[in-house]
PDB file of C-alpha atoms in Angstrom:
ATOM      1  CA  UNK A   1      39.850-120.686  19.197  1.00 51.00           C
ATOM      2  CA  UNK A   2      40.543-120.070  15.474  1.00 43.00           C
ATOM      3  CA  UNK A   3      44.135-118.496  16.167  1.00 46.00           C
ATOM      4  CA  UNK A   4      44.969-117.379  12.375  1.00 43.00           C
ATOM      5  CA  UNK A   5      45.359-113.748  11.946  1.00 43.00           C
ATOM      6  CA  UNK A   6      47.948-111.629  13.883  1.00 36.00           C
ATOM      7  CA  UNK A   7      48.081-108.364  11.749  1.00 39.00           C
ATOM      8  CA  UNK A   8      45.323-107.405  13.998  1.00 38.00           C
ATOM      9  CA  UNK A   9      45.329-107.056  18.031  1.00 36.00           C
ATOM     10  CA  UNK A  10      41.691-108.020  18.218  1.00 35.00           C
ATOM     11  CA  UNK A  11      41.469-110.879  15.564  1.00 39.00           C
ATOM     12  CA  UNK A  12      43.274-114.153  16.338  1.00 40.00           C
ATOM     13  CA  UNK A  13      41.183-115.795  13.790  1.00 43.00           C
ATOM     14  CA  UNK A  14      40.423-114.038  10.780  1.00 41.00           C
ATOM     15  CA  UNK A  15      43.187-114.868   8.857  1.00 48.00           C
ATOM     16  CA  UNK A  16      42.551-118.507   8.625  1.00 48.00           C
ATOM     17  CA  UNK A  17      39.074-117.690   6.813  1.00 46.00           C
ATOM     18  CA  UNK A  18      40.448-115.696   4.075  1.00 44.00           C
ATOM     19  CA  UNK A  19      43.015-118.507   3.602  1.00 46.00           C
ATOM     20  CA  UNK A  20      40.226-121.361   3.731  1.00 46.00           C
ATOM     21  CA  UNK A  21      38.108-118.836   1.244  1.00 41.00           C
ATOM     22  CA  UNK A  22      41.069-118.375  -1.178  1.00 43.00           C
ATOM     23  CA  UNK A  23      41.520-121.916  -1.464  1.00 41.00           C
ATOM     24  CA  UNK A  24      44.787-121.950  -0.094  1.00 42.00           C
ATOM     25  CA  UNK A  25      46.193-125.627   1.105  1.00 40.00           C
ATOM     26  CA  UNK A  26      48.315-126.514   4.196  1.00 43.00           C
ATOM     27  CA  UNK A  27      51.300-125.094   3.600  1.00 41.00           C
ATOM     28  CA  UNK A  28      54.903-126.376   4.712  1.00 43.00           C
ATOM     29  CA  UNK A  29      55.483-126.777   8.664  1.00 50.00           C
ATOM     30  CA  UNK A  30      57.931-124.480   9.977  1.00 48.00           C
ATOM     31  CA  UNK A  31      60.340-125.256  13.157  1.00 67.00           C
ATOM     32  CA  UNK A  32      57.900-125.282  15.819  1.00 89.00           C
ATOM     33  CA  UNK A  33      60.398-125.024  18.608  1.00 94.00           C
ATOM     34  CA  UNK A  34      57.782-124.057  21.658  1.00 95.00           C
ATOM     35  CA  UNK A  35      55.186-126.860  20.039  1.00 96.00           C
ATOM     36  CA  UNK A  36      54.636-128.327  23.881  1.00 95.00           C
ATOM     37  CA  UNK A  37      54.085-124.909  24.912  1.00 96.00           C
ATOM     38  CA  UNK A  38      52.123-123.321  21.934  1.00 97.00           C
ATOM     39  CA  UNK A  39      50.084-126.614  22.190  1.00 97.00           C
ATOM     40  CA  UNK A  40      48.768-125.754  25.795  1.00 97.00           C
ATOM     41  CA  UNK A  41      48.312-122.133  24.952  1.00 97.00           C
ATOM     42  CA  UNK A  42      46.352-123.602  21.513  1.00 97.00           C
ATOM     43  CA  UNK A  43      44.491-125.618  23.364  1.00 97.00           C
ATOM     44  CA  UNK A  44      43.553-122.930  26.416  1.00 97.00           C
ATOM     45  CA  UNK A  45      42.126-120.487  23.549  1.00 96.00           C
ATOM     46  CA  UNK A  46      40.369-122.558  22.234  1.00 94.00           C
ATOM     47  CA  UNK A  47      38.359-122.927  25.446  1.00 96.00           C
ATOM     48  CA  UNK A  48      37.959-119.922  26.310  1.00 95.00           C
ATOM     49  CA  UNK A  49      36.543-119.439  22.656  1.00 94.00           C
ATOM     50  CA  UNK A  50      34.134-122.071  22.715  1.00 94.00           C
ATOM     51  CA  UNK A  51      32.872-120.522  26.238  1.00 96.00           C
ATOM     52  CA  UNK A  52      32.354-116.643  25.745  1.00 95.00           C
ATOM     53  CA  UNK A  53      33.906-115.865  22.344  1.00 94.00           C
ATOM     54  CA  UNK A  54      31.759-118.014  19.975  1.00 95.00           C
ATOM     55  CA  UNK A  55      28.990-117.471  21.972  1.00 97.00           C
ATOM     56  CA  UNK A  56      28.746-113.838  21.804  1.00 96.00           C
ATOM     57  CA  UNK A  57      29.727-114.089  18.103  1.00 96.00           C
ATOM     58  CA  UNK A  58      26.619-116.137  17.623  1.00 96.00           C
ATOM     59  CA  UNK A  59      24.687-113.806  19.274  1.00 97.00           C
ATOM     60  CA  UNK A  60      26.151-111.003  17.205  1.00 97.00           C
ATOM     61  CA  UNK A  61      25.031-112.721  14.108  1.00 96.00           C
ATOM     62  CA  UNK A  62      21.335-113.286  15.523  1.00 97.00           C
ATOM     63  CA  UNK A  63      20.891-109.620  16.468  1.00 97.00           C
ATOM     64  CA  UNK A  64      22.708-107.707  13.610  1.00 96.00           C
ATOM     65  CA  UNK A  65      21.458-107.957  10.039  1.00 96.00           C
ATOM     66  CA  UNK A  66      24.559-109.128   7.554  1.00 95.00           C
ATOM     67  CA  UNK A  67      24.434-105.220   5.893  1.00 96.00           C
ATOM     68  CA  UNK A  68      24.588-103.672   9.331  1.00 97.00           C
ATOM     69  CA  UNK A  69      27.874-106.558  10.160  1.00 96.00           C
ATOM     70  CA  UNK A  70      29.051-105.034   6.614  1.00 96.00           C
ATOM     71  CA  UNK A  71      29.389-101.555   7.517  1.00 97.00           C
ATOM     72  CA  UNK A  72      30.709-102.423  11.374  1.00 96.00           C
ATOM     73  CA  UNK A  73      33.935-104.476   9.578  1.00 95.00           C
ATOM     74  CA  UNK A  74      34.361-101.171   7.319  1.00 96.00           C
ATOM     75  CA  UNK A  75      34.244 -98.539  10.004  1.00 97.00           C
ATOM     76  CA  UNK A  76      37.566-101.138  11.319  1.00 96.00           C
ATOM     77  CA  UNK A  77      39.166-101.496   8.317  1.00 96.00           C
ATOM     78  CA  UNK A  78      39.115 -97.617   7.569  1.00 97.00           C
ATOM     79  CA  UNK A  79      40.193 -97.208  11.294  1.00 97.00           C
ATOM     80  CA  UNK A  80      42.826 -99.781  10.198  1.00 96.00           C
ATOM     81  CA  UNK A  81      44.054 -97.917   7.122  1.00 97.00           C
ATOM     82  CA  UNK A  82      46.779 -95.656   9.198  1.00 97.00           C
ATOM     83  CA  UNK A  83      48.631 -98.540  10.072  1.00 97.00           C
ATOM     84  CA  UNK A  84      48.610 -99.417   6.436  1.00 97.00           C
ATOM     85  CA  UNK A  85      49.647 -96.204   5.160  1.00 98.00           C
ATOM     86  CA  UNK A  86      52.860 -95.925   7.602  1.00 98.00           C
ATOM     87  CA  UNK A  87      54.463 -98.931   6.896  1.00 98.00           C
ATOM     88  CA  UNK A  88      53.779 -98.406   3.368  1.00 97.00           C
ATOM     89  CA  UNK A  89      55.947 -95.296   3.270  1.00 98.00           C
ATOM     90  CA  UNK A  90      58.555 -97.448   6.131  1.00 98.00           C
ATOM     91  CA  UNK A  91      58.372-100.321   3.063  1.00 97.00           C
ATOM     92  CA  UNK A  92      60.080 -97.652   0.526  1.00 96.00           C
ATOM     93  CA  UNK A  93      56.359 -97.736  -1.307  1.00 96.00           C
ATOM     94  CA  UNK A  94      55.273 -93.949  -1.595  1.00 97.00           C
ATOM     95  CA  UNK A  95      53.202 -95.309  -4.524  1.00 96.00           C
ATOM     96  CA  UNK A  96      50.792 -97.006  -2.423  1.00 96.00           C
ATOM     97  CA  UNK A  97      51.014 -95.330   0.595  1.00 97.00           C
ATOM     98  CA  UNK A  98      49.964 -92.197  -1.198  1.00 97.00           C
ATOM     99  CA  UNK A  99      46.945 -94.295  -2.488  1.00 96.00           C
ATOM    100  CA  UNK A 100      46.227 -95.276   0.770  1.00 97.00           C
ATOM    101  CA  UNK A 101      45.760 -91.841   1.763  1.00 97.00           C
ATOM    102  CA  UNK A 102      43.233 -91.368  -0.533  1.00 97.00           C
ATOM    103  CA  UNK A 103      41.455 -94.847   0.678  1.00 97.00           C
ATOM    104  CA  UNK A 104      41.461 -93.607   3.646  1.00 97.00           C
ATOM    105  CA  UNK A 105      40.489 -89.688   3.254  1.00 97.00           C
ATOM    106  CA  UNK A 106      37.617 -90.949   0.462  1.00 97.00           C
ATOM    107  CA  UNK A 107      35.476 -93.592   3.003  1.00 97.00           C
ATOM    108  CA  UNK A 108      36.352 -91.251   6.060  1.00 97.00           C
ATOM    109  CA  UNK A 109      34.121 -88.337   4.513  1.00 97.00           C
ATOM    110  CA  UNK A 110      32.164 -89.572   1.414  1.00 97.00           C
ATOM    111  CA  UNK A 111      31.968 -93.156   3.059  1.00 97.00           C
ATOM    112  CA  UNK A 112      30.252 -91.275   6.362  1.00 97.00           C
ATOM    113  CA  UNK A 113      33.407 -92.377   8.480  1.00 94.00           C
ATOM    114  CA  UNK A 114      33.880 -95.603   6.718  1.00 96.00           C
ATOM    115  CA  UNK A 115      30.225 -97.011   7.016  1.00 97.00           C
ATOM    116  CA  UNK A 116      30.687 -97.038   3.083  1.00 97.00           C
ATOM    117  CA  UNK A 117      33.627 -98.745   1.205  1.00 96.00           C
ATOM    118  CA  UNK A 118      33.183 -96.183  -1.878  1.00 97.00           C
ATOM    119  CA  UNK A 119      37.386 -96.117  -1.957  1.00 96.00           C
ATOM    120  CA  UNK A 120      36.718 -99.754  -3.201  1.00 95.00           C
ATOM    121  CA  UNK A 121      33.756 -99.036  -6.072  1.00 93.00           C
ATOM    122  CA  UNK A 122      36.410 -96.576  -7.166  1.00 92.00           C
ATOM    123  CA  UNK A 123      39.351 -99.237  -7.737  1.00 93.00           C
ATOM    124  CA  UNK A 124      41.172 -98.175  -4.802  1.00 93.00           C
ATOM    125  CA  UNK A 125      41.732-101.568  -3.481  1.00 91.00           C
ATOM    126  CA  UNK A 126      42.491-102.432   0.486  1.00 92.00           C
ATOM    127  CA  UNK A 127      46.021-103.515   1.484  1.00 93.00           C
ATOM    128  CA  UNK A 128      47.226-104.820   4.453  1.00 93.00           C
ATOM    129  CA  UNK A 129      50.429-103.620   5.885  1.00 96.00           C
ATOM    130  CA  UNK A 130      51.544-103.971   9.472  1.00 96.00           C
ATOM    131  CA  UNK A 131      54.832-103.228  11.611  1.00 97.00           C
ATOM    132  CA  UNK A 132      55.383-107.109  11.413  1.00 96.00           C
ATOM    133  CA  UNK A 133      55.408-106.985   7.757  1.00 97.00           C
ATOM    134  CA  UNK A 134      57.950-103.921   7.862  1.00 97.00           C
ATOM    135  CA  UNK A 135      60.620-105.619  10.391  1.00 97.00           C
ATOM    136  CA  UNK A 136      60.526-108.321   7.739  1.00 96.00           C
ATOM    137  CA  UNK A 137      61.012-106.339   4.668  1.00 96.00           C
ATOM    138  CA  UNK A 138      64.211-104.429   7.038  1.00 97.00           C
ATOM    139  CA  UNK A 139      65.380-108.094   7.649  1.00 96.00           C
ATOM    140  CA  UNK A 140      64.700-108.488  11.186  1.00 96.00           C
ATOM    141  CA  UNK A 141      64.092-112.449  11.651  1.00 94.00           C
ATOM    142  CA  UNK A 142      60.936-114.043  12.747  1.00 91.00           C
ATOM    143  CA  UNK A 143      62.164-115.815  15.822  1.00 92.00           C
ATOM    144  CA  UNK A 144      59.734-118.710  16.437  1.00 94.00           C
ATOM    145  CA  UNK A 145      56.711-119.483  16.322  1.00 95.00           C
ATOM    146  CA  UNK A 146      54.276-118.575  19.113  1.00 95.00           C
ATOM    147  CA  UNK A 147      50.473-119.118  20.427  1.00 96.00           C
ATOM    148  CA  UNK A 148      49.493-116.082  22.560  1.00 94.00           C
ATOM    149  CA  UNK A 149      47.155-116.604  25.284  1.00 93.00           C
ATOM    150  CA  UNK A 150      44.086-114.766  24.095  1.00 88.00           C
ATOM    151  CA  UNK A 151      45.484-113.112  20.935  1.00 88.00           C
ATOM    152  CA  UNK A 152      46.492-116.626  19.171  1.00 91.00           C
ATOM    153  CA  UNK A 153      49.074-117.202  16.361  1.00 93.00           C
ATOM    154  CA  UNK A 154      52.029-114.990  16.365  1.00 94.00           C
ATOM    155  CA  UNK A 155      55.681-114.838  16.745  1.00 93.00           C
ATOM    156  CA  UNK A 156      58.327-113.038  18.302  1.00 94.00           C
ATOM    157  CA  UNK A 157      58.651-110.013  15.206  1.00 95.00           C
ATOM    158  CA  UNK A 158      55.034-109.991  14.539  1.00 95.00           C
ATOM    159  CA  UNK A 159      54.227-109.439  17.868  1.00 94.00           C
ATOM    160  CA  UNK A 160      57.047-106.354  18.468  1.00 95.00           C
ATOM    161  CA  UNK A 161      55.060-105.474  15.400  1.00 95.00           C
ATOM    162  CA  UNK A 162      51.617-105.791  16.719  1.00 94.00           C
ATOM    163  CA  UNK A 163      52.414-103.773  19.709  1.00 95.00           C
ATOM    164  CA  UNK A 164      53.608-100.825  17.300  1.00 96.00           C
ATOM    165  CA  UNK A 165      50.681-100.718  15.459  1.00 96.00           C
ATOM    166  CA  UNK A 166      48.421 -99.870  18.694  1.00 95.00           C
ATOM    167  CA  UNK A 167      50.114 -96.407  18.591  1.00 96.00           C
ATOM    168  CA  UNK A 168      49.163 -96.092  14.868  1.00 97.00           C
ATOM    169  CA  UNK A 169      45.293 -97.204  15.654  1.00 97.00           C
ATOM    170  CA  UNK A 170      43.050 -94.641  16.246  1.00 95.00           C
ATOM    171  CA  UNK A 171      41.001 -96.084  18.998  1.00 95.00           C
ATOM    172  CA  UNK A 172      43.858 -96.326  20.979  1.00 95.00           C
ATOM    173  CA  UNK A 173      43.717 -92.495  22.169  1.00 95.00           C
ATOM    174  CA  UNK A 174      39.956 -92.643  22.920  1.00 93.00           C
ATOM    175  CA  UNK A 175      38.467 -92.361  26.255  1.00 93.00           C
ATOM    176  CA  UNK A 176      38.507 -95.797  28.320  1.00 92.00           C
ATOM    177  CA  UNK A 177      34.968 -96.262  27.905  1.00 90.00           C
ATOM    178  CA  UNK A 178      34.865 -95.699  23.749  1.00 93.00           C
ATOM    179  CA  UNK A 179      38.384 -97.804  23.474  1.00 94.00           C
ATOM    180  CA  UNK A 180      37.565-100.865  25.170  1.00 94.00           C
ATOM    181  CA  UNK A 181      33.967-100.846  23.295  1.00 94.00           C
ATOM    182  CA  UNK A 182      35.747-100.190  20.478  1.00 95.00           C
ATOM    183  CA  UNK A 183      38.543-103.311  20.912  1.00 94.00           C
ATOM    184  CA  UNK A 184      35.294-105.839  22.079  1.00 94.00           C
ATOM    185  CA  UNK A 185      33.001-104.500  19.103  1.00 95.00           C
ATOM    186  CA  UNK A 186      36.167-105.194  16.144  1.00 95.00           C
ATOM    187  CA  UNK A 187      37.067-108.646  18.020  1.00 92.00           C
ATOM    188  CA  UNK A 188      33.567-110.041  18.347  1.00 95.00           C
ATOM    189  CA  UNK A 189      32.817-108.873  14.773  1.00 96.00           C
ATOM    190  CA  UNK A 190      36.046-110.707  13.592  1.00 92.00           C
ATOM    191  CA  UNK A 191      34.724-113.330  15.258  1.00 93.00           C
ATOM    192  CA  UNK A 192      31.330-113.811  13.616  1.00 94.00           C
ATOM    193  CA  UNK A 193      32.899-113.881  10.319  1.00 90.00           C
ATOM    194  CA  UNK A 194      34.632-117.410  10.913  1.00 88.00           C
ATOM    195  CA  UNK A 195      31.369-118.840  12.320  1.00 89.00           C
ATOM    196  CA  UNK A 196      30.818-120.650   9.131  1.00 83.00           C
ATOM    197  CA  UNK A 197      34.597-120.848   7.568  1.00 80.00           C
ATOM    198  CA  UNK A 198      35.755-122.801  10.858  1.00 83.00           C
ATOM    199  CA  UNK A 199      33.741-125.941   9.694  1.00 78.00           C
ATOM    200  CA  UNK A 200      36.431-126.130   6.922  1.00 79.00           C
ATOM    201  CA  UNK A 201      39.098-126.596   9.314  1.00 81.00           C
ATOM    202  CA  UNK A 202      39.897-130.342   9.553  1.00 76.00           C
ATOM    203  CA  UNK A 203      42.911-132.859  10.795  1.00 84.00           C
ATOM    204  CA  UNK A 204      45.226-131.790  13.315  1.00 90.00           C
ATOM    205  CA  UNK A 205      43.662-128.088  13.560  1.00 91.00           C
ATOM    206  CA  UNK A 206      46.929-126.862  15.493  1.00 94.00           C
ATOM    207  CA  UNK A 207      49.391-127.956  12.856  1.00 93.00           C
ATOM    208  CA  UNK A 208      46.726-126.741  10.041  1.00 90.00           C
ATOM    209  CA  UNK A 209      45.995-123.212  11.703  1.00 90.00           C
ATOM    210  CA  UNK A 210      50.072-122.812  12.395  1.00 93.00           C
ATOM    211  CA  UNK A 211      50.918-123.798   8.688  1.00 91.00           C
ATOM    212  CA  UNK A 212      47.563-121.655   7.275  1.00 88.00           C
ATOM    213  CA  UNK A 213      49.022-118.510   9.324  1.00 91.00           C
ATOM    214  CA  UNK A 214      52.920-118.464   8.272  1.00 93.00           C
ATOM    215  CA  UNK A 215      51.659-119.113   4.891  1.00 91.00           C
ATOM    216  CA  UNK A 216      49.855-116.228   4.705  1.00 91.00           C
ATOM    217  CA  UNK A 217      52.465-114.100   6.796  1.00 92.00           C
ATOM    218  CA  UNK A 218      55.151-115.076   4.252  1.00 92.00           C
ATOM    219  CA  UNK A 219      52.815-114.013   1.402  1.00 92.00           C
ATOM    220  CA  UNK A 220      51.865-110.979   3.086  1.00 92.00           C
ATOM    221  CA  UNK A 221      55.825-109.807   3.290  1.00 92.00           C
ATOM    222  CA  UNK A 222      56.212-110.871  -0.589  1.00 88.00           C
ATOM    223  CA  UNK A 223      53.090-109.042  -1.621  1.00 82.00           C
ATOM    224  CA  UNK A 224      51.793-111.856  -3.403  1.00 65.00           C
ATOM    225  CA  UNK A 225      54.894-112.783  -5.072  1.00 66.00           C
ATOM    226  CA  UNK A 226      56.255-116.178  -5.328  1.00 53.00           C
ATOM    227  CA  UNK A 227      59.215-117.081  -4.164  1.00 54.00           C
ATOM    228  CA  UNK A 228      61.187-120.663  -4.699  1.00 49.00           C
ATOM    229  CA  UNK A 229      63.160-120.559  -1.772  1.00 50.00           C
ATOM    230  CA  UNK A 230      61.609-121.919   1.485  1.00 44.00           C
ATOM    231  CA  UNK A 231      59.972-118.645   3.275  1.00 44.00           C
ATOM    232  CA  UNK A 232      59.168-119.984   6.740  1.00 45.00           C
ATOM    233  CA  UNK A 233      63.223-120.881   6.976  1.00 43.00           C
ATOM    234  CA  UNK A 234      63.830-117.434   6.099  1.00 47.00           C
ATOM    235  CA  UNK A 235      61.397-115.107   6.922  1.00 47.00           C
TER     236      UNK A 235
END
């Protein structure tokens, strides 16, 4: 399995794409004290991808036209955009949380519950904020490194985080039926999105999908900005 992407409960792989597709290089390793252990779990995830996930993501692809797959990845990120806006305000960014709010409130009625990205034709632009993201800006540490059976890369803040941000995602407080369709659905469309990106991935995938994901974690908690110091030692 593609484990790159923990700012989402259902996508243990995403990240890794936009990294590949923004050109971004193997970045510096980071103590990988569990290694043995992530290792297994690395290795486990990726079996159980190549069995059912892949599969099904394949078949996803087959059966849904790519503007149909368009509008089911916007309907998640609107459903998304909570999280987003809470730990924008936690951050100490009223700024952008208060354009977040009108993101969100602009694709969840002119957007027809976030079929449409209109917020985006506007110039309201998407960002990604998560609980993870927040513990780091209030100086919690990241603890180590760690590959999640089924969920993929993550690490000991990021996954306090994760578990936070399933009381800020709508879904969550849906009937049983409508949730767990709803958690499959974004996971299996997640999926499908990598089916072409993975090919990129090359060398020692672990070591390349663990250095691709802190990477982008550590740019994630600078907002883009660069920083000279080394951020996996210190985030």
């Amino acid at each position: 399995m593609l484990q790159g992407f923990r700012g989402r409960w259902t996508a243990p792989i995403v990240l890794i794409g936009s990294i590949l597709l923004g050109g971004c290089a193997q970045a510096e390793r980071r103590q990988d004290p569990l290694e043995p252990f992530n290792r297994q779990m690395f290795a486990f995830n990726d079996t159980v991808d190549g069995a059912i996930l892949k599969p099904l993501a394949k078949g996803y692809v087959n059966v849904l036209p790519t503007p149909v797959r368009n509008s089911v990845g916007n309907v998640f990120d609107n459903l998304r955009t909570p999280t987003t806006i809470i730990n924008q305000f936690l951050q100490g960014k009223p700024g952008e949380g208060m354009r977040d709010i009108g993101r969100f409130v602009i694709n969840s009625t002119v957007g027809v519950l976030g079929i449409f990205d209109v917020a985006s034709r506007s110039g309201l632009e998407k960002d990604v904020e998560d609980f993870g993201q927040t513990l780091a800006v209030w100086g919690v540490p990241s603890g180590p490194y760690l590959v999640v059976p089924f969920i993929g890369a993550s690490g000991f803040r990021d996954g306090a985080g994760d578990i936070a941000g399933l009381f800020t995602y709508p879904p969550t407080y849906a009937e049983d039926e409508f949730r767990f369709s709803a958690f499959v659905t974004e996971f299996i469309d997640l999926r499908a999105q990598l089916l072409e990106v993975e090919k990129l991935v090359g060398g020692d995938r672990y070591l390349f999908i663990r250095d691709a994901y802190l990477q982008r974690r550590a740019d994630l908690i600078r907002d883009g900005e660069a920083d000279e110091s080394d951020p996996f030692l210190d985030e």
